[in-house]
PDB file of C-alpha atoms in Angstrom:
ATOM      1  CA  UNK A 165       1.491 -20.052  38.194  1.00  0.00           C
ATOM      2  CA  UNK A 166       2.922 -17.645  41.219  1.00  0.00           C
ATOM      3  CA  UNK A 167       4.123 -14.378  39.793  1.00  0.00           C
ATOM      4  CA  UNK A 168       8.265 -14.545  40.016  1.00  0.00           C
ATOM      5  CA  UNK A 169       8.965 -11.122  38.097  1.00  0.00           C
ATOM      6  CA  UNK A 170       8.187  -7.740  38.805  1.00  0.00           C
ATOM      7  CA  UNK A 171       9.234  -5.541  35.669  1.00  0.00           C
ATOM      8  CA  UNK A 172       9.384  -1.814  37.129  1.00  0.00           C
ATOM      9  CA  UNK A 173      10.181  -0.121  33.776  1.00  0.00           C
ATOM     10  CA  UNK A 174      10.186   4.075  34.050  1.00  0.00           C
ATOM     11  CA  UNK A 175      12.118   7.102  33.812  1.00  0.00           C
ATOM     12  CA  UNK A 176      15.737   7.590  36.148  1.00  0.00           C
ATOM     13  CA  UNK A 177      13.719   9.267  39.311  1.00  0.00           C
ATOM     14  CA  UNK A 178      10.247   7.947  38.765  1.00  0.00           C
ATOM     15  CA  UNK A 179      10.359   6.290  42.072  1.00  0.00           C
ATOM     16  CA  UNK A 180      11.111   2.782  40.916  1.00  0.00           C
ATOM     17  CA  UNK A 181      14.125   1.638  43.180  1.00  0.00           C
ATOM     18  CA  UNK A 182      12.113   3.081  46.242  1.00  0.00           C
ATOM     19  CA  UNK A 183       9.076   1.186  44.949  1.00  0.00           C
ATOM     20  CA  UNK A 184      11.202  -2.160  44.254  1.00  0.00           C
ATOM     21  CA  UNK A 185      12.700  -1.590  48.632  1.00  0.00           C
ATOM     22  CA  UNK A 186       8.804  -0.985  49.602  1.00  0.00           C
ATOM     23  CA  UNK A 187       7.638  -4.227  47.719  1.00  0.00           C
ATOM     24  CA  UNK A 188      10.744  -6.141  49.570  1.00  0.00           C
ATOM     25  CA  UNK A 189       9.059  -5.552  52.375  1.00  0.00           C
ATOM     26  CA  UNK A 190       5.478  -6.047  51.109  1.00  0.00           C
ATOM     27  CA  UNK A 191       6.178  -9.533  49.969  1.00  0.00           C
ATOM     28  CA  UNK A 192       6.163 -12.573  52.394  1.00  0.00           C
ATOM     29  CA  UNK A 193       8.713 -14.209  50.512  1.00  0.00           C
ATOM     30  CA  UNK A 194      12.529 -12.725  49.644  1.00  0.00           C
ATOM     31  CA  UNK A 195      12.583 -10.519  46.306  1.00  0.00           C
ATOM     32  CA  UNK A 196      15.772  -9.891  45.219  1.00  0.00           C
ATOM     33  CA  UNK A 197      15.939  -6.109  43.152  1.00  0.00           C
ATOM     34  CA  UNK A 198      18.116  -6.345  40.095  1.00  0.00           C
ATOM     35  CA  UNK A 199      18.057  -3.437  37.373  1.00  0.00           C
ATOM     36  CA  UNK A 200      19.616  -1.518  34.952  1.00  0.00           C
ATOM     37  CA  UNK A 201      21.687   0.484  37.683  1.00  0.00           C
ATOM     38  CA  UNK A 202      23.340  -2.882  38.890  1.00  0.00           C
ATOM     39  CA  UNK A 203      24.491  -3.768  35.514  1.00  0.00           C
ATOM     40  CA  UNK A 204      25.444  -0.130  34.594  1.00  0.00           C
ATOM     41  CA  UNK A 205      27.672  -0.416  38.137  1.00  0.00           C
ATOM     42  CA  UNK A 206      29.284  -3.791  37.252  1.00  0.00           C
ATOM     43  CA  UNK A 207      30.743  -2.740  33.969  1.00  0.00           C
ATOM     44  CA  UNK A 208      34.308  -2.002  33.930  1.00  0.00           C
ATOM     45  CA  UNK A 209      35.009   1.971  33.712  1.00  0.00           C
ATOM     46  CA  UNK A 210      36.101   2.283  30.127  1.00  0.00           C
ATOM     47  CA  UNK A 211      32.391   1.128  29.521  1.00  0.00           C
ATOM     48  CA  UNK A 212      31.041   4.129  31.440  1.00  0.00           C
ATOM     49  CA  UNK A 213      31.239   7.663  30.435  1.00  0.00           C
ATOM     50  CA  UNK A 214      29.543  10.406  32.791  1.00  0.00           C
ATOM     51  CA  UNK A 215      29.057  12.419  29.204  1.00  0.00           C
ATOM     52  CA  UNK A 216      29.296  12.316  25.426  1.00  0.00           C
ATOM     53  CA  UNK A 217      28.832  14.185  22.588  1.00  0.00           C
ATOM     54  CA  UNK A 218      25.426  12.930  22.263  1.00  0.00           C
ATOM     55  CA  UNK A 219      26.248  11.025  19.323  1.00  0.00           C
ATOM     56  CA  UNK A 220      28.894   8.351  19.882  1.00  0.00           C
ATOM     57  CA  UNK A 221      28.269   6.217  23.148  1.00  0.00           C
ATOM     58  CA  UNK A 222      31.023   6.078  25.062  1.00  0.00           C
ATOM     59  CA  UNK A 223      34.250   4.572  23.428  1.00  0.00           C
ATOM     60  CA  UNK A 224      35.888   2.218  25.483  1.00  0.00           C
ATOM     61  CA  UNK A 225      40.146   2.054  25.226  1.00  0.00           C
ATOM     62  CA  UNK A 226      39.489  -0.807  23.210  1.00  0.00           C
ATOM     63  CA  UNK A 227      36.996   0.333  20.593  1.00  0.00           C
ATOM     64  CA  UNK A 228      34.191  -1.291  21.900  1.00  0.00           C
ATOM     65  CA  UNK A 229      30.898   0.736  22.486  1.00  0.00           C
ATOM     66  CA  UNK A 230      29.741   1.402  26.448  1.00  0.00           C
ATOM     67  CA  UNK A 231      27.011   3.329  27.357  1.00  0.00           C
ATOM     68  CA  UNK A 232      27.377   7.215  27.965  1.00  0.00           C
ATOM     69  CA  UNK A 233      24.886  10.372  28.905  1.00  0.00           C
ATOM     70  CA  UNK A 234      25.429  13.535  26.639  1.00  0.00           C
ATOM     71  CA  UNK A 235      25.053  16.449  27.894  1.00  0.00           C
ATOM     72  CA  UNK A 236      21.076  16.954  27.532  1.00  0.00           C
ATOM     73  CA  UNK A 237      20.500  14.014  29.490  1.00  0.00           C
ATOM     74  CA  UNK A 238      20.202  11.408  26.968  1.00  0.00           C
ATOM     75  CA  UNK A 239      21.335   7.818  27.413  1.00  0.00           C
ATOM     76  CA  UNK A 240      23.380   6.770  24.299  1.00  0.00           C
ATOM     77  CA  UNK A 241      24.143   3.193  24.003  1.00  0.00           C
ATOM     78  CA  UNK A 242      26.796   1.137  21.839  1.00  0.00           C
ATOM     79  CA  UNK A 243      26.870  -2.606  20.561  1.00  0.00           C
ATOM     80  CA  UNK A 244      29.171  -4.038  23.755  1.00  0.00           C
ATOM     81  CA  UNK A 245      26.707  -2.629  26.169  1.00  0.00           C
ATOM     82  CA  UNK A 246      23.738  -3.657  23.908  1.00  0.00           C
ATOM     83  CA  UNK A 247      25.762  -7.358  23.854  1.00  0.00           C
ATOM     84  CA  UNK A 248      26.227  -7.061  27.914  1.00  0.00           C
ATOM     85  CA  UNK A 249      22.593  -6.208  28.558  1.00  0.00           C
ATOM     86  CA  UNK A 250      20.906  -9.024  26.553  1.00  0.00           C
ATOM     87  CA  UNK A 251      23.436 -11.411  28.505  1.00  0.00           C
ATOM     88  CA  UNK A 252      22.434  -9.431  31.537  1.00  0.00           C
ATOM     89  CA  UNK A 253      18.651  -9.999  30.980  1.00  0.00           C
ATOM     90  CA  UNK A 254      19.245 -13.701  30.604  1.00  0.00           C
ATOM     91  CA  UNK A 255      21.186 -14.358  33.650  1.00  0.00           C
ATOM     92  CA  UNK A 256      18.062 -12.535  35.498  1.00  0.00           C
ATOM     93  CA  UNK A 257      16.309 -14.992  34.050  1.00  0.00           C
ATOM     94  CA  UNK A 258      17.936 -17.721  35.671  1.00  0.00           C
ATOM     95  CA  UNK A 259      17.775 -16.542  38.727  1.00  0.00           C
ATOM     96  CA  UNK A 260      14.230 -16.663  38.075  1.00  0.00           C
ATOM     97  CA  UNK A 261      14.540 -20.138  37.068  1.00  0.00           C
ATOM     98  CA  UNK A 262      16.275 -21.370  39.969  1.00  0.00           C
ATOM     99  CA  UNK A 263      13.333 -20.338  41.808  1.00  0.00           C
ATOM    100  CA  UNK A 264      14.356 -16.654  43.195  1.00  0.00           C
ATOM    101  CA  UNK A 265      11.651 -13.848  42.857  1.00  0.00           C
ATOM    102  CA  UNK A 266      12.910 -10.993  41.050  1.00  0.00           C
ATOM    103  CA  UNK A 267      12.032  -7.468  41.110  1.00  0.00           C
ATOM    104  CA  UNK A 268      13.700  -5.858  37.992  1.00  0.00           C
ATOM    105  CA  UNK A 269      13.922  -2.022  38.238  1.00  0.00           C
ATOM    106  CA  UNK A 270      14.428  -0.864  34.285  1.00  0.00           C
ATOM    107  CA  UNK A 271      14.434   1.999  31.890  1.00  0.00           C
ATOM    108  CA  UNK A 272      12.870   0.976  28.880  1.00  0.00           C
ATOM    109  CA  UNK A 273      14.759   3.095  26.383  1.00  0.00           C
ATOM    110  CA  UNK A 274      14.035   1.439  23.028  1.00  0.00           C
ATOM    111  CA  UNK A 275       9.993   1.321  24.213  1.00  0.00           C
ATOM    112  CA  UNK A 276       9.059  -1.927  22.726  1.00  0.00           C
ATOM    113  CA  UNK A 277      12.027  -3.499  21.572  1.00  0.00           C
ATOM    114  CA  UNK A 278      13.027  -3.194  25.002  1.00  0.00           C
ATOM    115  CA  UNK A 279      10.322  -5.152  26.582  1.00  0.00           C
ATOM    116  CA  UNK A 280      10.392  -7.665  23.314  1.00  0.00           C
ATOM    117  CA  UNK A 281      14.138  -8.582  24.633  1.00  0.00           C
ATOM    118  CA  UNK A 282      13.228  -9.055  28.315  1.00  0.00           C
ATOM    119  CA  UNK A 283       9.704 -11.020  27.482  1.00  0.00           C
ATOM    120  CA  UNK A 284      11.609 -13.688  25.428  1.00  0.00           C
ATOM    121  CA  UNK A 285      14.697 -13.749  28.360  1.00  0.00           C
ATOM    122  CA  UNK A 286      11.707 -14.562  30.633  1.00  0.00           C
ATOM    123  CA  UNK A 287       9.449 -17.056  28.400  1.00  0.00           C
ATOM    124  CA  UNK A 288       7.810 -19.018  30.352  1.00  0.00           C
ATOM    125  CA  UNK A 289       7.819 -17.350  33.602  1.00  0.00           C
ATOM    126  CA  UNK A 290       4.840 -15.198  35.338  1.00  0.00           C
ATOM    127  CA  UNK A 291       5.549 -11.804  34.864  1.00  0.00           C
ATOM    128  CA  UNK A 292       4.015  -8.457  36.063  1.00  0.00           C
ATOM    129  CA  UNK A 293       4.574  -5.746  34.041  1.00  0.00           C
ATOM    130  CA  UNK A 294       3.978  -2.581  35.691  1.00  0.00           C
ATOM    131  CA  UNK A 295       4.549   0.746  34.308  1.00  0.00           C
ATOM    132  CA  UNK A 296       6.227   3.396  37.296  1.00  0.00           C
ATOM    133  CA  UNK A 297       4.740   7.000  36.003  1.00  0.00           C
ATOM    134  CA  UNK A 298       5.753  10.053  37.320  1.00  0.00           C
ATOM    135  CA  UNK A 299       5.282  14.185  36.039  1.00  0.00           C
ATOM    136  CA  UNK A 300       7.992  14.877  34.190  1.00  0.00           C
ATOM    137  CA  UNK A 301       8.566  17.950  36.405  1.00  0.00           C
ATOM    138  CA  UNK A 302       8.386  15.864  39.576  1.00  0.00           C
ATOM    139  CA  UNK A 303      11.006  13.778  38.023  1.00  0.00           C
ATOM    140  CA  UNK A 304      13.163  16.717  37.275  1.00  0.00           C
ATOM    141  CA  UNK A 305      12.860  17.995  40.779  1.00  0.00           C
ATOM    142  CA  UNK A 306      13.975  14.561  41.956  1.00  0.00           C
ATOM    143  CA  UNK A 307      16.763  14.533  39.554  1.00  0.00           C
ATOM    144  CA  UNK A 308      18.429  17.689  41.003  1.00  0.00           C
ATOM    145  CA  UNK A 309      17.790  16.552  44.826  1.00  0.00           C
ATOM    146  CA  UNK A 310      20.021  13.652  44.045  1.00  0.00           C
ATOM    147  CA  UNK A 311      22.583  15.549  42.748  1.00  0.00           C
ATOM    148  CA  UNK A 312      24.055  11.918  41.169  1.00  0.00           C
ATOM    149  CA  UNK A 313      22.561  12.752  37.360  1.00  0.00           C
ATOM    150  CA  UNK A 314      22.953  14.590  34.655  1.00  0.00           C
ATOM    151  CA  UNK A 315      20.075  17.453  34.548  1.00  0.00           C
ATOM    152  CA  UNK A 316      17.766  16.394  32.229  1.00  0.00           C
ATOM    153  CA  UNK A 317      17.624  13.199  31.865  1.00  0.00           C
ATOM    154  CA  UNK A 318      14.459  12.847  33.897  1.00  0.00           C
ATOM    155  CA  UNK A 319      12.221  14.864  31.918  1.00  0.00           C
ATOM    156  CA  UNK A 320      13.357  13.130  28.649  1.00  0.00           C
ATOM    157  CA  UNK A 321      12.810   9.331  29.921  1.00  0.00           C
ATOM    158  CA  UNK A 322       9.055  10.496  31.673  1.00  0.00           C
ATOM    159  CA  UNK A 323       7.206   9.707  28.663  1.00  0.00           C
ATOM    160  CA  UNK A 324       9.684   7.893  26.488  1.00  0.00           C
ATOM    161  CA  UNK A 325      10.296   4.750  28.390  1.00  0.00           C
ATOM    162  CA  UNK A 326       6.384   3.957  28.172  1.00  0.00           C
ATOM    163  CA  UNK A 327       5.764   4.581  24.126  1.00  0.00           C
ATOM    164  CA  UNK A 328       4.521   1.512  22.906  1.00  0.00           C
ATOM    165  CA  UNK A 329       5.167  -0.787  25.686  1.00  0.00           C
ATOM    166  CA  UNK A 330       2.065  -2.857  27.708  1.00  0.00           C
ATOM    167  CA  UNK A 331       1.790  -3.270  31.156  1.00  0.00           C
ATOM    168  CA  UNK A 332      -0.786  -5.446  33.656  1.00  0.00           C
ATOM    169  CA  UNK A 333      -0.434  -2.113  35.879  1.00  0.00           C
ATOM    170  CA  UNK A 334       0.480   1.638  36.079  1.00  0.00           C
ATOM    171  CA  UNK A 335       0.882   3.479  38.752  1.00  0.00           C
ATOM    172  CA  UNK A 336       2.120   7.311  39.548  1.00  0.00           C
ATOM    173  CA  UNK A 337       4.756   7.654  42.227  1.00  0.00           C
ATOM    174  CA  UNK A 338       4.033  11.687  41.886  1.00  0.00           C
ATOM    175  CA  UNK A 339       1.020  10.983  42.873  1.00  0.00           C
ATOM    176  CA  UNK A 340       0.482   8.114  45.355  1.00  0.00           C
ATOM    177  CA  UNK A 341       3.396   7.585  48.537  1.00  0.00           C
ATOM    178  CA  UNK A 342       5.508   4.909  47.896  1.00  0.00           C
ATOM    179  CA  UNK A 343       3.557   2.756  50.078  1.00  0.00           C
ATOM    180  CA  UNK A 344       0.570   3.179  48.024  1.00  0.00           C
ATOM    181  CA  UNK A 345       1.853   2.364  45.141  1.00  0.00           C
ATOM    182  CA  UNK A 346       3.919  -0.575  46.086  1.00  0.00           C
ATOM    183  CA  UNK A 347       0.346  -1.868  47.782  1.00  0.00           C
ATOM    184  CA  UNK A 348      -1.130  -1.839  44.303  1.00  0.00           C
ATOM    185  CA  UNK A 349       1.535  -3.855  42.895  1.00  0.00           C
ATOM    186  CA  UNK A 350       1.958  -6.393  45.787  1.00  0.00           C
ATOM    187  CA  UNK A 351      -2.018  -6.524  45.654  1.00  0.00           C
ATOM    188  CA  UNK A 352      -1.131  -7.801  41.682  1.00  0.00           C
ATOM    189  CA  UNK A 353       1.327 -10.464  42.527  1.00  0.00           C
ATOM    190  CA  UNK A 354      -0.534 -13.937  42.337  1.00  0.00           C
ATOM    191  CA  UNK A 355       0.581 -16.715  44.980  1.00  0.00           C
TER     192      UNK A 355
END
């Protein structure tokens, strides 16, 4: 069976959405890129909060539970965003289904649990799991080059995102160009 899913799971500024644009044009046939940033950008504002208190998610005007980043750089989810993103990783799915490659650029935040929710949204299709590594201080210095995050949230997701979780392939965007890297995966993806 022909791979159809690329899961890019790693830190925010490991190098995965640069990886997912090199392995577009790697791959002889058109890979969309869908991740957690797409989904985070489609929900409606009261959903999003730039900061918390670290310990609340952000409230939207209606009581229901978005997803917010406190002040250290933690993500901090509630149960409507939790809701949205299983629907989220179902829909994926099904564009999988319908017979459209996917490469799926995520942050793994619950480790295991997180890939446990995205393997059963994809039983039954080929998947490539690759783990995107990166320094945590590379990370960091990425982080502040963008200027679009909260400081620290780099160096906490480094390590985090890959606890527990099991990948057909690893590779270190601090380490290898993007090019590199996105040759190892493409070298992984069965026809």
């Amino acid at each position: 069976m022909p791979t159809r899913v690329i899961m890019l799971n790693g830190g925010s500024s490991s190098g995965k959405s640069t990886l997912a644009r090199r392995l577009q044009d790697l791959l002889p046939e058109a890979w969309l890129t869908l991740g957690t940033d797409t989904l985070v950008d489609a929900l409606p504002g009261r959903l999003r909060s730039s900061h918390t208190d670290g310990a609340a998610g952000a409230a939207g005007a209606d009581g229901t539970d978005g997803i917010g980043i406190a002040d250290s750089g933690e993500v901090v989810t509630g149960e409507e965003f939790r809701r949205l993103d299983e629907a989220w990783a179902r829909g994926v799915a099904a564009i999988v289904r319908a017979g459209v490659p996917v490469v799926v650029d995520e942050v793994f935040l619950g480790g295991p649990r997180s890939q446990a929710r995205w393997r059963a949204a994809l039983a039954g299709t080929d998947v490539l799991w690759v783990g995107v590594r990166c320094d945590p201080e590379v990370a960091a210095a990425r982080e502040a080059a963008r200027g679009d995050r909260v400081g620290g949230m780099a160096r906490l997701q480094a390590e985090l995102v890959h606890r527990g979780v099991e990948y057909d392939l690893e590779v270190d965007s601090g380490k290898g160009t993007p090019e590199d890297c996105a040759a190892a995966v493409a070298g992984r993806v069965t026809r």
